[in-house]
Amino acid sequence: MTQDTRTAHLAHQDLLPLKLPRRLWLWILIGLVTGLATGLILSPDVGGVLNTDQAVPVGEWLALPGVIFLGLIQMVIIPLIFSSIILGICQSGELSFLRQIGLRLVPYFILTTIVAVVIGITISTVIHPGSMIDSADMQSTLHIAEQQAASLQQKTLDDLTVPQRIVNMLPVNLAEASLHRDMLKIVIAALMFGVAILSMPARTARPLIEISESIQALTMQIIGWAMTIAPLAVFGLLADITTRTGKDVLVGMGGYVVTILLGLACIMVFYMMMVRFVAGRSVMDFMKGIREAQLLAFSSSSSAATMPVSMLVAERNLGIRPSVTQVVIPLGATINMDGTAMYQAAAAIFLTQVFGVDLSLNETILLVLTTVGASIGTPAIPGVGIVVLATILTGIGVPPAGVGLILGVDRILDMCRTVVNISGDLTACTVMDRWVPRKDT
């Protein structure tokens, strides 16, 4: 039996059996705007409807739909990633396709991450936001920051040698990897399973493919239920964060926030150039096609939670081959974090400016390499970028307490960089769809 026989029944099936509510992007946008407005009205330092003590419990109730939404997504994200990667590999019908996409995708991800880090270092060096921080405000923040940084240090990676880190990537225990949401191990295991199934005789492989299809359909059904409350979830999450944060934190760190946002905008311009000149697509059509995924990414701050919608818009709105989408999106959500990488580099330079640490050329190059390496395998969950940043800072002489200075605005910036992260994955899909030869039919 041929490999074509093994995967022939996949060709006529909708590999993403998910139906989104009509005009989901519009309802999410309405939820986003009304959530921000409600939060500002309730915020103690803006509308003043609530005082500081009331803001936290009210915010928790407002966020409840969002917590339920994220919980439903997180419940099925691991089986979705596993089944999608397996089906993406099997959809190709041959191992040569996997080799072709791998030889193009991995260097592409590394290149775009390096570009993002260089943008972060450059823009933070040029704007020099560290000089805009008032020294009195900084000293008043450091006591709390030291306590926050101490808790972050407990979450950072242990000091491991390079061989130990390589061994640590192996999915020795899938149950443990799932428990700790170690997405890189999950992806590696799924790739190995997919290759193994593709190498098996068709008669033996077919039941495993059908099981993967059923698992994917099951997860998509649950995600479909979650999507019905997505606008309400967006409203609640935005109202909660705005109620608690208010405007004072943003005003105090305005220079830093503007620097990060400009860096993220530069990456988006880079993506648009890739879409137009490398993938040969219309930028307007691309942005229109991915708006649901971007709005959901902004609201949830999670690439993993957005992954099902990213896969859907890639296939249905952008016309990307399922064999490309179902490999690039899960892999990209794990190792392609350009927005996070840019943020970590820019934040590191910002903190060296605040604390008067001068970096030599060699130390700057080391920062680039460290940030690129740290961004690969960063869990696609809210707030993890600040934890990885704490690891990076230890190598450039910045006091651990420095992380606490930027914690107040991290949640809002996390929302913005998640949009860039998933936009990068979808850009990669368009590029790979053009670069990887299509199978002859």
CSV table of C-alpha atoms in Angstrom, one decimal:
chain,number,residue,atom,x,y,z
A,1,MET,CA,0.0,0.0,0.0
A,2,THR,CA,1.2,3.5,-0.8
A,3,GLN,CA,1.3,6.5,1.5
A,4,ASP,CA,-1.3,8.1,-0.7
A,5,THR,CA,-3.7,5.3,0.3
A,6,ARG,CA,-3.0,6.0,3.9
A,7,THR,CA,-4.0,9.6,3.8
A,8,ALA,CA,-6.5,9.6,0.9
A,9,HIS,CA,-9.5,9.8,3.2
A,10,LEU,CA,-8.1,13.0,4.8
A,11,ALA,CA,-8.3,14.9,1.5
A,12,HIS,CA,-12.0,15.4,1.5
A,13,GLN,CA,-12.5,16.2,5.2
A,14,ASP,CA,-12.7,19.5,6.9
A,15,LEU,CA,-9.7,19.1,9.3
A,16,LEU,CA,-10.9,22.0,11.5
A,17,PRO,CA,-14.6,21.2,12.2
A,18,LEU,CA,-15.2,24.4,14.1
A,19,LYS,CA,-18.0,26.9,13.4
A,20,LEU,CA,-17.4,30.4,14.7
A,21,PRO,CA,-20.3,32.8,15.5
A,22,ARG,CA,-21.1,35.2,12.7
A,23,ARG,CA,-19.0,38.3,12.8
A,24,LEU,CA,-17.1,37.1,15.8
A,25,TRP,CA,-14.4,39.8,15.2
A,26,LEU,CA,-17.0,42.5,15.6
A,27,TRP,CA,-18.5,41.1,18.8
A,28,ILE,CA,-15.0,40.7,20.2
A,29,LEU,CA,-14.2,44.3,19.3
A,30,ILE,CA,-17.4,45.5,21.0
A,31,GLY,CA,-16.5,43.5,24.1
A,32,LEU,CA,-13.0,44.9,24.1
A,33,VAL,CA,-14.1,48.5,23.8
A,34,THR,CA,-16.9,48.2,26.4
A,35,GLY,CA,-14.6,46.3,28.7
A,36,LEU,CA,-12.0,49.1,28.6
A,37,ALA,CA,-14.7,51.7,29.1
A,38,THR,CA,-16.3,49.9,32.0
A,39,GLY,CA,-12.9,49.4,33.6
A,40,LEU,CA,-12.0,53.0,33.4
A,41,ILE,CA,-15.3,54.1,34.8
A,42,LEU,CA,-15.0,51.7,37.8
A,43,SER,CA,-11.3,52.3,38.3
A,44,PRO,CA,-10.4,54.2,41.6
A,45,ASP,CA,-8.1,56.6,39.8
A,46,VAL,CA,-10.2,57.4,36.8
A,47,GLY,CA,-14.0,57.1,37.1
A,48,GLY,CA,-13.8,56.6,40.9
A,49,VAL,CA,-16.9,54.5,41.2
A,50,LEU,CA,-15.0,51.9,43.2
A,51,ASN,CA,-12.3,52.4,45.8
A,52,THR,CA,-9.1,50.5,45.9
A,53,ASP,CA,-10.4,47.8,48.3
A,54,GLN,CA,-13.5,47.2,46.2
A,55,ALA,CA,-11.6,47.1,42.8
A,56,VAL,CA,-10.1,43.6,43.4
A,57,PRO,CA,-13.3,41.6,44.3
A,58,VAL,CA,-15.3,43.4,41.6
A,59,GLY,CA,-12.6,42.7,39.1
A,60,GLU,CA,-12.6,39.0,40.0
A,61,TRP,CA,-16.4,38.8,39.3
A,62,LEU,CA,-16.0,40.8,36.0
A,63,ALA,CA,-13.2,38.4,34.9
A,64,LEU,CA,-15.2,35.2,35.7
A,65,PRO,CA,-16.4,34.7,32.1
A,66,GLY,CA,-12.9,35.2,30.8
A,67,VAL,CA,-11.5,32.7,33.4
A,68,ILE,CA,-14.1,30.1,32.3
A,69,PHE,CA,-13.3,30.8,28.6
A,70,LEU,CA,-9.5,30.3,29.2
A,71,GLY,CA,-10.1,27.3,31.3
A,72,LEU,CA,-12.1,25.6,28.5
A,73,ILE,CA,-9.4,26.4,26.0
A,74,GLN,CA,-6.5,25.2,28.3
A,75,MET,CA,-8.4,22.0,29.1
A,76,VAL,CA,-8.2,20.9,25.4
A,77,ILE,CA,-5.1,22.7,24.1
A,78,ILE,CA,-2.7,19.8,24.6
A,79,PRO,CA,-4.8,17.1,22.9
A,80,LEU,CA,-5.5,19.7,20.1
A,81,ILE,CA,-1.8,20.4,19.6
A,82,PHE,CA,-1.0,16.7,19.6
A,83,SER,CA,-3.7,15.7,17.2
A,84,SER,CA,-3.2,18.7,14.9
A,85,ILE,CA,0.5,18.1,14.4
A,86,ILE,CA,0.0,14.4,13.7
A,87,LEU,CA,-2.7,15.2,11.2
A,88,GLY,CA,-0.6,17.9,9.6
A,89,ILE,CA,2.2,15.4,9.1
A,90,CYS,CA,-0.1,12.7,7.8
A,91,GLN,CA,-1.9,15.2,5.5
A,92,SER,CA,1.4,15.7,3.6
A,93,GLY,CA,1.5,12.0,2.8
A,94,GLU,CA,5.2,11.7,2.7
A,95,LEU,CA,8.3,12.3,4.9
A,96,SER,CA,9.9,14.5,2.3
A,97,PHE,CA,7.3,17.2,2.9
A,98,LEU,CA,8.2,17.3,6.6
A,99,ARG,CA,11.9,17.5,5.7
A,100,GLN,CA,11.2,20.3,3.3
A,101,ILE,CA,9.1,22.4,5.7
A,102,GLY,CA,11.5,21.8,8.6
A,103,LEU,CA,14.6,22.9,6.6
A,104,ARG,CA,12.8,26.2,5.8
A,105,LEU,CA,10.7,26.8,9.0
A,106,VAL,CA,13.4,26.5,11.7
A,107,PRO,CA,15.9,28.9,10.1
A,108,TYR,CA,13.0,31.2,9.3
A,109,PHE,CA,11.9,31.3,13.0
A,110,ILE,CA,15.5,31.9,14.2
A,111,LEU,CA,15.9,34.7,11.7
A,112,THR,CA,12.7,36.5,12.6
A,113,THR,CA,13.5,36.1,16.3
A,114,ILE,CA,17.0,37.7,15.8
A,115,VAL,CA,15.4,40.6,13.9
A,116,ALA,CA,12.9,41.1,16.7
A,117,VAL,CA,15.7,41.1,19.3
A,118,VAL,CA,17.8,43.6,17.3
A,119,ILE,CA,14.7,45.9,16.9
A,120,GLY,CA,14.2,45.7,20.7
A,121,ILE,CA,17.8,46.6,21.5
A,122,THR,CA,18.0,49.3,18.9
A,123,ILE,CA,14.7,51.1,19.7
A,124,SER,CA,15.4,51.0,23.5
A,125,THR,CA,18.9,52.4,22.9
A,126,VAL,CA,17.7,55.2,20.7
A,127,ILE,CA,14.7,56.3,22.8
A,128,HIS,CA,16.6,55.7,26.1
A,129,PRO,CA,13.4,55.3,28.3
A,130,GLY,CA,15.5,54.6,31.4
A,131,SER,CA,16.4,58.3,31.6
A,132,MET,CA,12.7,59.2,31.9
A,133,ILE,CA,12.3,57.4,35.2
A,134,ASP,CA,12.2,59.6,38.3
A,135,SER,CA,14.7,58.4,40.8
A,136,ALA,CA,12.5,59.1,43.8
A,137,ASP,CA,9.7,57.0,42.2
A,138,MET,CA,12.2,54.2,41.5
A,139,GLN,CA,13.4,54.1,45.1
A,140,SER,CA,9.8,53.9,46.5
A,141,THR,CA,9.1,51.0,44.2
A,142,LEU,CA,12.2,48.9,44.9
A,143,HIS,CA,11.1,47.6,48.3
A,144,ILE,CA,7.9,46.0,46.8
A,145,ALA,CA,9.9,45.1,43.6
A,146,GLU,CA,12.4,43.1,45.7
A,147,GLN,CA,9.6,40.9,47.1
A,148,GLN,CA,8.0,40.4,43.7
A,149,ALA,CA,11.4,39.6,42.1
A,150,ALA,CA,12.1,37.1,44.8
A,151,SER,CA,8.9,35.2,43.9
A,152,LEU,CA,9.8,35.3,40.2
A,153,GLN,CA,13.3,33.9,40.8
A,154,GLN,CA,11.7,30.8,42.2
A,155,LYS,CA,10.0,30.3,38.9
A,156,THR,CA,13.0,30.7,36.7
A,157,LEU,CA,14.9,27.9,35.1
A,158,ASP,CA,17.6,26.1,37.0
A,159,ASP,CA,21.2,26.6,35.8
A,160,LEU,CA,21.7,23.9,33.3
A,161,THR,CA,24.6,23.1,31.0
A,162,VAL,CA,23.8,23.1,27.2
A,163,PRO,CA,23.9,19.2,27.1
A,164,GLN,CA,21.5,19.1,30.1
A,165,ARG,CA,19.1,21.6,28.4
A,166,ILE,CA,19.1,19.4,25.2
A,167,VAL,CA,18.4,16.3,27.2
A,168,ASN,CA,15.7,18.2,29.2
A,169,MET,CA,13.9,18.9,25.9
A,170,LEU,CA,13.2,15.2,25.3
A,171,PRO,CA,9.6,14.1,26.1
A,172,VAL,CA,10.6,11.3,28.5
A,173,ASN,CA,7.4,11.6,30.5
A,174,LEU,CA,4.4,12.9,28.5
A,175,ALA,CA,2.2,13.0,31.6
A,176,GLU,CA,4.7,15.2,33.4
A,177,ALA,CA,5.1,17.4,30.4
A,178,SER,CA,1.3,17.8,30.2
A,179,LEU,CA,1.0,18.5,33.9
A,180,HIS,CA,3.6,21.3,33.7
A,181,ARG,CA,2.4,22.5,30.3
A,182,ASP,CA,5.8,22.0,28.8
A,183,MET,CA,4.7,22.8,25.2
A,184,LEU,CA,8.1,22.2,23.6
A,185,LYS,CA,8.1,18.6,24.8
A,186,ILE,CA,4.5,18.1,23.7
A,187,VAL,CA,5.4,19.4,20.2
A,188,ILE,CA,8.5,17.2,19.9
A,189,ALA,CA,6.5,14.1,21.0
A,190,ALA,CA,3.7,14.9,18.5
A,191,LEU,CA,6.3,15.3,15.7
A,192,MET,CA,7.8,11.9,16.6
A,193,PHE,CA,4.4,10.3,16.7
A,194,GLY,CA,3.4,11.8,13.4
A,195,VAL,CA,6.6,10.7,11.6
A,196,ALA,CA,6.2,7.2,13.1
A,197,ILE,CA,2.6,6.9,11.9
A,198,LEU,CA,3.6,8.1,8.5
A,199,SER,CA,6.2,5.4,8.4
A,200,MET,CA,3.9,2.6,9.3
A,201,PRO,CA,1.9,0.4,6.9
A,202,ALA,CA,-1.4,2.0,5.8
A,203,ARG,CA,-3.6,-0.6,7.4
A,204,THR,CA,-1.9,-0.2,10.8
A,205,ALA,CA,-1.7,3.6,10.6
A,206,ARG,CA,-5.3,4.3,9.5
A,207,PRO,CA,-6.9,3.6,13.0
A,208,LEU,CA,-4.3,6.0,14.6
A,209,ILE,CA,-5.1,8.7,12.1
A,210,GLU,CA,-8.9,8.2,12.7
A,211,ILE,CA,-8.3,8.5,16.5
A,212,SER,CA,-6.4,11.7,15.9
A,213,GLU,CA,-9.2,13.1,13.8
A,214,SER,CA,-11.7,12.2,16.5
A,215,ILE,CA,-9.6,13.9,19.2
A,216,GLN,CA,-9.3,17.0,17.1
A,217,ALA,CA,-13.0,17.1,16.4
A,218,LEU,CA,-13.7,16.6,20.1
A,219,THR,CA,-11.4,19.5,21.1
A,220,MET,CA,-12.8,21.7,18.4
A,221,GLN,CA,-16.4,21.0,19.6
A,222,ILE,CA,-15.4,22.2,23.1
A,223,ILE,CA,-13.6,25.2,21.7
A,224,GLY,CA,-16.7,26.0,19.7
A,225,TRP,CA,-18.7,26.2,22.9
A,226,ALA,CA,-16.0,28.4,24.4
A,227,MET,CA,-16.2,30.8,21.4
A,228,THR,CA,-19.9,31.5,22.1
A,229,ILE,CA,-18.8,33.3,25.2
A,230,ALA,CA,-15.7,34.9,23.7
A,231,PRO,CA,-17.1,38.4,23.5
A,232,LEU,CA,-18.3,38.3,27.1
A,233,ALA,CA,-14.9,36.8,28.1
A,234,VAL,CA,-13.1,39.7,26.4
A,235,PHE,CA,-15.3,42.2,28.1
A,236,GLY,CA,-14.7,40.7,31.5
A,237,LEU,CA,-10.9,40.3,31.1
A,238,LEU,CA,-10.4,43.9,29.8
A,239,ALA,CA,-12.7,45.4,32.5
A,240,ASP,CA,-10.9,43.5,35.2
A,241,ILE,CA,-7.4,44.6,34.1
A,242,THR,CA,-8.4,48.2,33.5
A,243,THR,CA,-10.3,48.4,36.9
A,244,ARG,CA,-7.2,47.2,38.8
A,245,THR,CA,-4.5,49.0,36.8
A,246,GLY,CA,-6.1,52.4,36.0
A,247,LYS,CA,-3.9,55.1,34.4
A,248,ASP,CA,-1.3,55.9,37.1
A,249,VAL,CA,0.9,52.9,36.3
A,250,LEU,CA,0.8,53.7,32.6
A,251,VAL,CA,1.6,57.4,33.1
A,252,GLY,CA,4.5,56.6,35.4
A,253,MET,CA,6.1,54.2,33.0
A,254,GLY,CA,5.0,56.1,29.8
A,255,GLY,CA,8.4,56.2,28.2
A,256,TYR,CA,9.0,52.5,28.6
A,257,VAL,CA,5.5,51.6,27.4
A,258,VAL,CA,5.8,53.8,24.3
A,259,THR,CA,9.2,52.2,23.6
A,260,ILE,CA,7.8,48.7,23.7
A,261,LEU,CA,4.8,49.6,21.6
A,262,LEU,CA,7.0,51.2,18.9
A,263,GLY,CA,9.1,48.1,18.9
A,264,LEU,CA,6.1,45.9,18.4
A,265,ALA,CA,4.8,48.1,15.6
A,266,CYS,CA,8.2,47.8,13.9
A,267,ILE,CA,7.9,44.0,14.0
A,268,MET,CA,4.4,44.2,12.5
A,269,VAL,CA,5.8,46.4,9.6
A,270,PHE,CA,8.5,43.7,9.1
A,271,TYR,CA,5.7,41.1,8.9
A,272,MET,CA,3.8,43.1,6.4
A,273,MET,CA,6.9,43.3,4.2
A,274,MET,CA,7.3,39.5,4.4
A,275,VAL,CA,3.6,39.0,3.5
A,276,ARG,CA,3.8,41.4,0.5
A,277,PHE,CA,7.3,40.7,-0.9
A,278,VAL,CA,8.1,37.1,0.2
A,279,ALA,CA,4.6,35.5,0.4
A,280,GLY,CA,3.3,37.6,-2.5
A,281,ARG,CA,0.0,38.4,-0.8
A,282,SER,CA,-2.1,41.5,-0.2
A,283,VAL,CA,-1.3,43.1,3.1
A,284,MET,CA,-4.9,44.3,3.5
A,285,ASP,CA,-6.4,40.9,2.8
A,286,PHE,CA,-4.0,39.3,5.2
A,287,MET,CA,-4.8,41.7,8.0
A,288,LYS,CA,-8.5,41.4,7.4
A,289,GLY,CA,-8.2,37.6,7.4
A,290,ILE,CA,-6.5,37.4,10.8
A,291,ARG,CA,-8.4,40.0,12.8
A,292,GLU,CA,-10.4,37.4,14.8
A,293,ALA,CA,-7.2,35.8,16.0
A,294,GLN,CA,-5.5,39.2,16.8
A,295,LEU,CA,-8.5,40.4,18.8
A,296,LEU,CA,-8.7,37.2,20.8
A,297,ALA,CA,-4.9,37.2,21.3
A,298,PHE,CA,-5.1,40.8,22.7
A,299,SER,CA,-7.8,39.9,25.1
A,300,SER,CA,-6.5,36.5,26.3
A,301,SER,CA,-2.7,37.3,26.4
A,302,SER,CA,-2.2,33.7,25.4
A,303,SER,CA,-0.9,32.3,22.1
A,304,ALA,CA,-2.1,28.8,23.2
A,305,ALA,CA,-5.6,30.0,23.8
A,306,THR,CA,-5.6,31.7,20.4
A,307,MET,CA,-4.1,28.8,18.5
A,308,PRO,CA,-7.4,27.1,17.4
A,309,VAL,CA,-8.7,30.4,15.9
A,310,SER,CA,-5.3,31.0,14.3
A,311,MET,CA,-5.5,27.6,12.6
A,312,LEU,CA,-9.0,28.3,11.5
A,313,VAL,CA,-8.3,31.7,10.0
A,314,ALA,CA,-5.2,30.4,8.3
A,315,GLU,CA,-7.1,27.7,6.5
A,316,ARG,CA,-10.4,29.4,5.8
A,317,ASN,CA,-9.5,33.0,5.5
A,318,LEU,CA,-6.0,32.8,4.1
A,319,GLY,CA,-6.4,29.6,2.1
A,320,ILE,CA,-3.3,28.0,3.6
A,321,ARG,CA,-2.9,24.2,3.1
A,322,PRO,CA,-3.9,22.2,6.2
A,323,SER,CA,-0.6,20.3,6.0
A,324,VAL,CA,1.2,23.6,6.5
A,325,THR,CA,-1.1,25.2,9.0
A,326,GLN,CA,-1.3,22.2,11.4
A,327,VAL,CA,2.5,22.1,11.6
A,328,VAL,CA,3.5,25.7,11.6
A,329,ILE,CA,0.8,27.1,14.0
A,330,PRO,CA,1.4,24.6,16.9
A,331,LEU,CA,5.2,24.8,16.4
A,332,GLY,CA,5.1,28.6,16.1
A,333,ALA,CA,3.1,28.9,19.3
A,334,THR,CA,5.9,27.1,21.1
A,335,ILE,CA,9.2,28.5,19.6
A,336,ASN,CA,8.2,31.6,17.6
A,337,MET,CA,7.7,34.4,20.1
A,338,ASP,CA,9.0,37.4,18.3
A,339,GLY,CA,6.9,39.9,20.3
A,340,THR,CA,8.1,38.4,23.5
A,341,ALA,CA,11.7,38.3,22.3
A,342,MET,CA,11.6,42.0,21.3
A,343,TYR,CA,10.0,42.9,24.7
A,344,GLN,CA,12.7,41.0,26.7
A,345,ALA,CA,15.5,42.7,24.8
A,346,ALA,CA,14.0,46.2,25.1
A,347,ALA,CA,13.2,45.7,28.8
A,348,ALA,CA,16.7,44.4,29.5
A,349,ILE,CA,18.2,47.5,27.9
A,350,PHE,CA,15.7,49.7,29.7
A,351,LEU,CA,16.7,48.3,33.1
A,352,THR,CA,20.4,48.6,32.4
A,353,GLN,CA,19.7,52.3,31.8
A,354,VAL,CA,17.7,52.6,35.0
A,355,PHE,CA,20.4,51.0,37.1
A,356,GLY,CA,23.4,52.5,35.3
A,357,VAL,CA,24.8,49.3,33.9
A,358,ASP,CA,26.9,49.8,30.8
A,359,LEU,CA,26.9,46.9,28.3
A,360,SER,CA,30.0,46.2,26.2
A,361,LEU,CA,29.6,45.0,22.6
A,362,ASN,CA,30.3,41.4,23.7
A,363,GLU,CA,27.7,41.7,26.4
A,364,THR,CA,25.2,43.1,23.9
A,365,ILE,CA,25.9,40.2,21.5
A,366,LEU,CA,25.5,37.8,24.5
A,367,LEU,CA,22.2,39.5,25.3
A,368,VAL,CA,21.0,38.9,21.7
A,369,LEU,CA,22.0,35.2,21.8
A,370,THR,CA,20.5,34.7,25.3
A,371,THR,CA,17.2,36.3,24.4
A,372,VAL,CA,16.9,34.3,21.2
A,373,GLY,CA,17.6,31.1,23.1
A,374,ALA,CA,15.3,31.9,26.0
A,375,SER,CA,12.4,32.8,23.7
A,376,ILE,CA,12.5,29.3,22.1
A,377,GLY,CA,10.2,27.1,24.1
A,378,THR,CA,8.7,29.9,26.1
A,379,PRO,CA,5.3,28.6,27.3
A,380,ALA,CA,2.4,30.2,25.4
A,381,ILE,CA,0.6,31.4,28.6
A,382,PRO,CA,-0.1,34.8,30.0
A,383,GLY,CA,2.7,36.6,31.9
A,384,VAL,CA,5.4,34.1,31.2
A,385,GLY,CA,7.6,36.6,29.4
A,386,ILE,CA,8.4,38.4,32.7
A,387,VAL,CA,9.6,35.2,34.2
A,388,VAL,CA,11.9,34.5,31.3
A,389,LEU,CA,13.2,38.1,31.5
A,390,ALA,CA,14.2,37.5,35.1
A,391,THR,CA,16.4,34.7,33.9
A,392,ILE,CA,18.0,36.9,31.2
A,393,LEU,CA,18.8,39.8,33.6
A,394,THR,CA,21.0,37.8,35.9
A,395,GLY,CA,23.6,37.6,33.1
A,396,ILE,CA,23.9,41.3,32.5
A,397,GLY,CA,24.4,42.7,36.0
A,398,VAL,CA,20.9,44.1,36.6
A,399,PRO,CA,19.6,43.6,40.2
A,400,PRO,CA,16.8,41.0,40.4
A,401,ALA,CA,14.5,43.7,42.0
A,402,GLY,CA,14.6,45.5,38.7
A,403,VAL,CA,12.0,43.2,37.3
A,404,GLY,CA,9.5,44.6,39.8
A,405,LEU,CA,9.7,48.0,38.2
A,406,ILE,CA,8.0,46.8,35.1
A,407,LEU,CA,5.5,44.4,36.6
A,408,GLY,CA,2.8,47.0,36.8
A,409,VAL,CA,2.5,47.5,33.1
A,410,ASP,CA,3.5,43.9,32.1
A,411,ARG,CA,-0.1,42.6,31.7
A,412,ILE,CA,-1.1,45.3,29.3
A,413,LEU,CA,2.1,44.9,27.3
A,414,ASP,CA,1.7,41.2,27.4
A,415,MET,CA,-1.6,41.6,25.6
A,416,CYS,CA,0.1,43.6,22.8
A,417,ARG,CA,3.0,41.3,22.3
A,418,THR,CA,0.7,38.3,22.1
A,419,VAL,CA,-0.9,39.9,19.1
A,420,VAL,CA,2.5,40.2,17.5
A,421,ASN,CA,3.4,36.6,18.4
A,422,ILE,CA,0.3,35.1,16.7
A,423,SER,CA,0.7,37.5,13.8
A,424,GLY,CA,4.2,36.1,13.3
A,425,ASP,CA,2.9,32.6,13.3
A,426,LEU,CA,0.3,33.4,10.6
A,427,THR,CA,2.9,35.3,8.6
A,428,ALA,CA,5.1,32.2,8.7
A,429,CYS,CA,2.1,30.2,7.4
A,430,THR,CA,1.9,32.4,4.3
A,431,VAL,CA,5.6,32.2,3.7
A,432,MET,CA,5.8,28.5,4.1
A,433,ASP,CA,2.7,28.0,2.0
A,434,ARG,CA,4.7,29.6,-0.9
A,435,TRP,CA,8.1,28.2,-0.1
A,436,VAL,CA,7.2,24.6,0.4
A,437,PRO,CA,6.5,22.8,-2.9
A,438,ARG,CA,3.0,21.5,-3.3
A,439,LYS,CA,2.6,17.8,-3.6
A,440,ASP,CA,1.8,16.7,-7.2
A,441,THR,CA,-1.7,15.6,-7.7
